[in-house]
């Protein structure tokens, strides 16, 4: 009798694990493509990204933040990295779940030192009509990390609304 | 009366109230055009007083912000005024993060609904 109960219990456990796995794979969006350097390609990617953000429950400031960070990162890659050369590609990788956003944006340019970009929020730079892209990327995600030569940026962000639901918070 | 591609003139009395036609301002060519139209509007008045109503703007890029900075400088040099109104919370944040809310006059809208 005990053996039988144990067998049943184990099968439920296996079944539950299977469902959990299926749920997780249905809630993951992975994008990995090399796009030619053009505004149209950037727009097409952003449209797909925004659809997936909506689909996976990202909203408000979190959704805006990811869109801002990715748009600025890709446009920087196209304009500054690849110098608008349509023969040069921007490699975009994204892994998105309801809880976590991870991305890598790589261009074929010579890179730059993000530490040498003047702080656009200093009073003397406020009226400069340039130089806010890198600051905004860092502002809108939890982590923005450039590689050594500065032609690749890795981004990550946690969905604060999903996080607060998991923590049982109520707005 | 004016044939703007990116702007819509809502009112032309003491203060010219304008809206952006695009919900998102990211295309460099559109942003360039936007900058030209904003400056044309500012240069069309001896003392330009503009209000930009952001109520249909869902997304705003740093490149578009740069055009507003150029516009603000031009208007200030001509003794006019520039006010931004009806910003969505996410767009308002953008001006706070960049500290551009210290150079732009922003009409704070009603609190975010819950």
Coordinates of N, CA, C and O in Angstrom, one line a residue, chain B:
Chain B
X1 N -2.5 76.1 -42.3 CA -1.8 77.2 -43.0 C -0.4 76.8 -43.3 O 0.1 77.0 -44.3
X2 N 0.3 76.3 -42.2 CA 1.7 75.8 -42.4 C 1.7 74.3 -42.8 O 0.9 73.6 -42.3
X3 N 2.5 74.0 -43.7 CA 2.6 72.6 -44.2 C 3.6 71.8 -43.5 O 4.7 71.5 -44.0
X4 N 3.4 71.5 -42.2 CA 4.3 70.8 -41.4 C 4.1 69.3 -41.6 O 3.0 68.8 -41.6
X5 N 5.2 68.5 -41.7 CA 5.1 67.1 -41.7 C 5.1 66.4 -40.4 O 4.5 65.3 -40.2
X6 N 5.8 67.0 -39.4 CA 5.9 66.4 -38.1 C 5.1 67.0 -37.0 O 5.0 66.5 -35.9
X7 N 4.7 68.3 -37.3 CA 4.0 69.0 -36.2 C 2.5 69.3 -36.6 O 2.2 69.5 -37.8
X8 N 1.7 69.4 -35.6 CA 0.3 69.8 -35.8 C 0.1 71.1 -34.9 O 0.4 71.1 -33.7
X9 N -0.3 72.1 -35.6 CA -0.6 73.4 -34.8 C -2.0 73.3 -34.3 O -3.0 73.2 -35.0
X10 N -2.1 73.4 -32.9 CA -3.4 73.3 -32.3 C -4.0 74.6 -32.0 O -5.2 74.8 -32.1
X11 N -3.1 75.6 -31.8 CA -3.6 76.9 -31.4 C -2.5 77.9 -31.8 O -1.4 77.7 -31.6
X12 N -2.9 79.1 -32.3 CA -1.9 80.1 -32.7 C -2.3 81.4 -32.1 O -2.3 82.4 -32.8
X13 N -2.6 81.5 -30.8 CA -2.9 82.8 -30.3 C -1.7 83.3 -29.5 O -0.6 83.4 -30.1
X14 N -1.8 83.7 -28.2 CA -0.7 84.2 -27.5 C 0.5 83.2 -27.5 O 1.6 83.6 -27.6
X15 N 0.1 82.0 -27.3 CA 1.1 80.9 -27.2 C 0.7 79.9 -28.4 O -0.4 79.5 -28.5
X16 N 1.7 79.6 -29.2 CA 1.5 78.6 -30.2 C 1.5 77.2 -29.6 O 2.6 76.8 -29.0
X17 N 0.4 76.5 -29.6 CA 0.4 75.1 -29.0 C 0.6 74.1 -30.2 O -0.2 74.2 -31.1
X18 N 1.5 73.3 -30.0 CA 1.8 72.3 -31.1 C 1.8 70.9 -30.5 O 2.1 70.7 -29.3
X19 N 1.6 70.0 -31.4 CA 1.7 68.5 -31.0 C 2.6 67.9 -32.1 O 2.6 68.3 -33.2
X20 N 3.2 66.8 -31.6 CA 3.9 66.0 -32.6 C 2.9 65.0 -33.3 O 2.1 64.4 -32.6
X21 N 3.1 64.8 -34.6 CA 2.2 63.9 -35.3 C 2.6 62.4 -35.0 O 1.8 61.6 -35.0
X22 N 3.9 62.2 -34.7 CA 4.3 60.8 -34.5 C 4.2 60.4 -33.0 O 4.6 61.2 -32.1
X23 N 3.8 59.2 -32.7 CA 3.7 58.7 -31.4 C 5.1 58.4 -30.8 O 5.4 58.4 -29.6
X24 N 6.0 58.1 -31.7 CA 7.4 57.8 -31.3 C 8.4 58.6 -32.2 O 8.1 58.7 -33.5
X25 N 9.4 59.1 -31.7 CA 10.3 59.9 -32.4 C 11.7 59.3 -32.4 O 12.5 59.5 -31.5
X26 N 11.9 58.4 -33.4 CA 13.2 57.7 -33.4 C 13.8 57.7 -34.8 O 15.1 57.6 -34.8
X27 N 13.1 57.8 -35.8 CA 13.7 57.8 -37.2 C 14.5 59.1 -37.4 O 14.0 60.2 -37.3
X28 N 15.8 58.9 -37.6 CA 16.7 60.1 -37.8 C 16.2 61.1 -38.8 O 16.3 62.3 -38.6
X29 N 15.7 60.6 -39.9 CA 15.2 61.6 -41.0 C 14.0 62.4 -40.4 O 13.9 63.6 -40.7
X30 N 13.1 61.7 -39.7 CA 11.9 62.4 -39.2 C 12.4 63.4 -38.1 O 11.8 64.5 -38.0
X31 N 13.3 63.0 -37.3 CA 13.8 63.8 -36.2 C 14.5 65.1 -36.8 O 14.3 66.2 -36.3
X32 N 15.2 64.9 -37.9 CA 15.9 66.0 -38.6 C 14.8 67.0 -39.1 O 14.9 68.2 -38.9
X33 N 13.8 66.4 -39.7 CA 12.7 67.2 -40.2 C 11.9 67.9 -39.0 O 11.6 69.1 -39.1
X34 N 11.8 67.2 -38.0 CA 11.1 67.8 -36.8 C 11.9 69.0 -36.3 O 11.4 70.1 -36.0
X35 N 13.3 68.9 -36.2 CA 14.1 70.0 -35.8 C 14.0 71.2 -36.7 O 13.9 72.3 -36.2
X36 N 13.9 71.0 -38.0 CA 13.8 72.1 -38.9 C 12.4 72.8 -38.8 O 12.3 74.0 -38.8
X37 N 11.4 72.0 -38.6 CA 10.0 72.6 -38.4 C 9.9 73.3 -37.1 O 9.3 74.4 -37.0
X38 N 10.5 72.8 -36.0 CA 10.5 73.5 -34.8 C 11.2 74.9 -34.9 O 10.7 75.9 -34.4
X39 N 12.3 74.9 -35.5 CA 13.1 76.1 -35.7 C 12.3 77.1 -36.6 O 12.3 78.3 -36.3
X40 N 11.7 76.6 -37.6 CA 10.9 77.4 -38.5 C 9.8 78.1 -37.8 O 9.5 79.3 -37.9
X41 N 9.2 77.3 -36.9 CA 8.1 77.9 -36.1 C 8.6 79.0 -35.1 O 8.0 80.0 -35.0
X42 N 9.7 78.7 -34.5 CA 10.3 79.7 -33.6 C 10.7 81.0 -34.3 O 10.6 82.1 -33.9
X43 N 11.3 80.8 -35.5 CA 11.8 81.9 -36.3 C 10.6 82.7 -36.9 O 10.9 83.8 -37.4
X44 N 9.5 82.1 -37.0 CA 8.3 82.8 -37.6 C 7.7 83.9 -36.7 O 6.8 84.6 -37.1
X45 N 8.1 84.0 -35.4 CA 7.6 84.9 -34.5 C 8.7 85.8 -34.0 O 9.8 85.3 -33.8
X46 N 8.4 87.1 -33.7 CA 9.4 88.0 -33.2 C 9.8 87.6 -31.8 O 11.0 87.6 -31.4
X47 N 8.8 87.2 -31.0 CA 9.1 86.7 -29.7 C 8.3 85.4 -29.5 O 7.2 85.4 -29.0
X48 N 8.9 84.3 -29.9 CA 8.1 83.0 -30.0 C 7.8 82.5 -28.6 O 8.6 82.4 -27.7
X49 N 6.5 82.2 -28.4 CA 6.0 81.5 -27.2 C 5.4 80.2 -27.6 O 4.3 80.3 -28.3
X50 N 6.0 79.1 -27.3 CA 5.5 77.8 -27.8 C 5.2 76.9 -26.6 O 5.8 77.0 -25.5
X51 N 4.2 76.2 -26.8 CA 3.9 75.1 -25.9 C 3.8 73.8 -26.7 O 3.1 73.7 -27.7
X52 N 4.6 72.8 -26.3 CA 4.5 71.5 -27.0 C 3.7 70.5 -26.1 O 4.1 70.2 -25.0
X53 N 2.6 70.1 -26.7 CA 1.7 69.2 -26.0 C 2.1 67.8 -26.4 O 2.0 67.4 -27.5
X54 N 2.6 67.0 -25.4 CA 3.1 65.7 -25.6 C 2.1 64.6 -25.4 O 2.4 63.4 -25.3
X55 N 0.8 64.9 -25.4 CA -0.2 63.9 -25.0 C -0.2 62.7 -25.9 O -0.7 61.6 -25.4
X56 N 0.2 62.8 -27.1 CA 0.2 61.5 -27.9 C 1.6 60.9 -28.1 O 1.7 60.0 -28.9
X57 N 2.5 61.4 -27.4 CA 3.9 60.9 -27.5 C 4.1 59.8 -26.5 O 4.1 59.9 -25.3
X58 N 4.3 58.6 -27.1 CA 4.5 57.4 -26.3 C 6.0 57.1 -26.0 O 6.4 56.4 -25.1
X59 N 6.8 57.6 -27.0 CA 8.2 57.2 -26.9 C 9.0 58.4 -27.5 O 8.6 59.0 -28.5
X60 N 10.2 58.7 -26.8 CA 11.0 59.9 -27.3 C 12.4 59.5 -27.1 O 12.8 59.0 -26.1
X61 N 13.2 59.7 -28.2 CA 14.6 59.2 -28.2 C 15.5 60.4 -27.8 O 15.1 61.6 -27.7
X62 N 16.8 60.1 -27.5 CA 17.7 61.1 -27.1 C 17.9 62.1 -28.3 O 18.2 63.3 -28.1
X63 N 17.9 61.5 -29.5 CA 18.1 62.4 -30.7 C 17.0 63.4 -30.8 O 17.2 64.6 -31.2
X64 N 15.7 63.0 -30.5 CA 14.6 64.0 -30.5 C 14.8 65.0 -29.4 O 14.5 66.2 -29.6
X65 N 15.3 64.6 -28.2 CA 15.5 65.5 -27.2 C 16.6 66.6 -27.6 O 16.5 67.8 -27.2
X66 N 17.5 66.1 -28.4 CA 18.6 67.1 -28.8 C 17.9 68.2 -29.6 O 18.4 69.4 -29.6
X67 N 16.9 67.9 -30.4 CA 16.2 68.9 -31.2 C 15.5 69.9 -30.3 O 15.4 71.1 -30.6
X68 N 15.0 69.4 -29.2 CA 14.3 70.3 -28.3 C 15.3 71.3 -27.6 O 15.0 72.4 -27.3
X69 N 16.5 70.7 -27.4 CA 17.5 71.6 -26.7 C 17.9 72.7 -27.7 O 18.0 73.9 -27.3
X70 N 18.1 72.4 -29.0 CA 18.4 73.4 -29.9 C 17.3 74.5 -30.0 O 17.5 75.7 -30.0
X71 N 16.0 74.0 -30.0 CA 14.9 74.8 -30.0 C 14.8 75.8 -28.8 O 14.6 77.0 -28.9
X72 N 15.1 75.2 -27.6 CA 15.0 76.0 -26.4 C 16.1 77.1 -26.5 O 15.8 78.2 -26.1
X73 N 17.3 76.8 -27.0 CA 18.3 77.8 -27.1 C 17.8 78.9 -28.0 O 18.0 80.1 -27.7
X74 N 17.3 78.5 -29.2 CA 16.8 79.5 -30.1 C 15.8 80.4 -29.6 O 15.8 81.7 -29.7
X75 N 14.8 79.8 -28.9 CA 13.7 80.6 -28.3 C 14.2 81.5 -27.2 O 13.8 82.7 -27.2
X76 N 15.1 81.0 -26.4 CA 15.6 81.9 -25.3 C 16.4 83.1 -25.9 O 16.2 84.2 -25.4
X77 N 17.1 82.8 -27.0 CA 17.9 83.9 -27.6 C 17.0 85.0 -28.2 O 17.4 86.1 -28.4
X78 N 15.8 84.6 -28.5 CA 14.8 85.6 -29.1 C 13.8 86.1 -28.0 O 12.9 86.7 -28.4
X79 N 14.1 85.8 -26.8 CA 13.3 86.4 -25.7 C 11.9 85.7 -25.6 O 11.0 86.3 -25.0
X80 N 11.7 84.6 -26.1 CA 10.4 83.9 -26.0 C 10.4 82.9 -24.9 O 11.2 82.9 -24.0
X81 N 9.4 82.0 -25.0 CA 9.3 81.0 -23.9 C 8.9 79.6 -24.6 O 8.2 79.6 -25.6
X82 N 9.2 78.6 -23.9 CA 8.9 77.2 -24.3 C 8.4 76.4 -23.2 O 9.1 76.4 -22.1
X83 N 7.3 75.8 -23.3 CA 6.7 75.0 -22.3 C 6.4 73.6 -22.8 O 5.9 73.5 -24.0
X84 N 6.6 72.6 -22.0 CA 6.2 71.2 -22.4 C 5.1 70.8 -21.5 O 5.1 71.0 -20.3
X85 N 4.0 70.2 -22.1 CA 2.9 69.8 -21.3 C 2.4 68.4 -21.7 O 2.7 67.9 -22.7
X86 N 1.6 67.9 -20.7 CA 0.9 66.6 -20.9 C 1.9 65.4 -21.2 O 1.6 64.6 -22.1
X87 N 3.0 65.4 -20.5 CA 4.0 64.3 -20.7 C 3.5 63.1 -19.9 O 3.1 63.2 -18.8
X88 N 3.5 61.9 -20.6 CA 3.3 60.7 -19.9 C 4.4 60.5 -18.8 O 5.5 61.0 -19.0
X89 N 4.1 59.7 -17.8 CA 5.1 59.6 -16.7 C 6.4 59.1 -17.2 O 7.5 59.5 -16.8
X90 N 6.4 58.1 -18.2 CA 7.6 57.6 -18.7 C 8.4 58.6 -19.4 O 9.7 58.6 -19.3
X91 N 7.7 59.5 -20.2 CA 8.4 60.5 -20.9 C 8.9 61.6 -19.9 O 10.0 62.1 -20.1
X92 N 8.1 61.9 -18.9 CA 8.5 62.9 -17.9 C 9.8 62.4 -17.2 O 10.7 63.2 -16.9
X93 N 9.9 61.1 -16.9 CA 11.1 60.5 -16.3 C 12.3 60.8 -17.1 O 13.4 61.1 -16.5
X94 N 12.2 60.8 -18.4 CA 13.3 61.0 -19.3 C 13.9 62.3 -19.1 O 15.1 62.5 -19.0
X95 N 13.1 63.3 -18.9 CA 13.6 64.7 -18.7 C 14.2 64.8 -17.3 O 15.1 65.6 -17.1
X96 N 13.7 64.0 -16.3 CA 14.3 64.0 -15.0 C 15.7 63.3 -15.0 O 16.6 63.9 -14.5
X97 N 15.7 62.2 -15.6 CA 17.0 61.4 -15.6 C 18.1 62.2 -16.3 O 19.3 62.2 -15.9
X98 N 17.8 62.9 -17.3 CA 18.8 63.7 -18.1 C 19.0 65.1 -17.4 O 19.9 65.8 -17.9
X99 N 18.2 65.4 -16.4 CA 18.3 66.7 -15.8 C 17.9 67.8 -16.7 O 18.1 69.0 -16.5
X100 N 17.3 67.5 -17.8 CA 16.8 68.5 -18.7 C 15.6 69.2 -18.2 O 15.2 70.3 -18.7
X101 N 15.0 68.7 -17.2 CA 13.9 69.4 -16.6 C 14.3 70.7 -15.9 O 13.5 71.5 -15.5
X102 N 15.7 70.8 -15.7 CA 16.1 72.1 -15.2 C 16.3 73.2 -16.2 O 16.4 74.4 -15.9
X103 N 16.2 72.8 -17.5 CA 16.3 73.9 -18.5 C 14.9 74.0 -19.2 O 14.7 75.1 -19.9
X104 N 14.1 73.0 -19.2 CA 12.8 73.1 -19.8 C 11.7 73.4 -18.7 O 11.8 72.9 -17.6
X105 N 10.8 74.3 -19.1 CA 9.6 74.5 -18.3 C 8.6 73.4 -18.6 O 8.1 73.3 -19.7
X106 N 8.4 72.5 -17.6 CA 7.5 71.4 -17.8 C 6.2 71.6 -17.0 O 6.3 71.7 -15.7
X107 N 5.1 71.5 -17.6 CA 3.8 71.6 -16.9 C 3.5 70.2 -16.3 O 3.3 69.3 -17.1
X108 N 3.5 70.1 -15.0 CA 3.3 68.8 -14.4 C 1.9 68.4 -14.6 O 1.0 69.2 -14.3
X109 N 1.6 67.2 -15.0 CA 0.3 66.8 -15.2 C -0.3 66.1 -14.0 O 0.5 66.0 -13.0
X110 N -1.5 65.7 -14.1 CA -2.2 65.1 -12.9 C -1.4 63.8 -12.5 O -0.8 63.2 -13.4
X111 N -1.5 63.4 -11.2 CA -0.8 62.2 -10.8 C -1.3 61.0 -11.6 O -2.4 60.9 -12.1
X112 N -0.3 60.0 -11.7 CA -0.6 58.8 -12.5 C -1.8 58.1 -11.9 O -1.9 57.9 -10.6
X113 N -2.7 57.6 -12.7 CA -3.9 56.9 -12.2 C -3.5 55.5 -11.7 O -2.6 54.9 -12.3
X114 N -4.2 54.9 -10.7 CA -3.9 53.6 -10.2 C -4.9 52.6 -10.7 O -6.0 52.9 -10.9

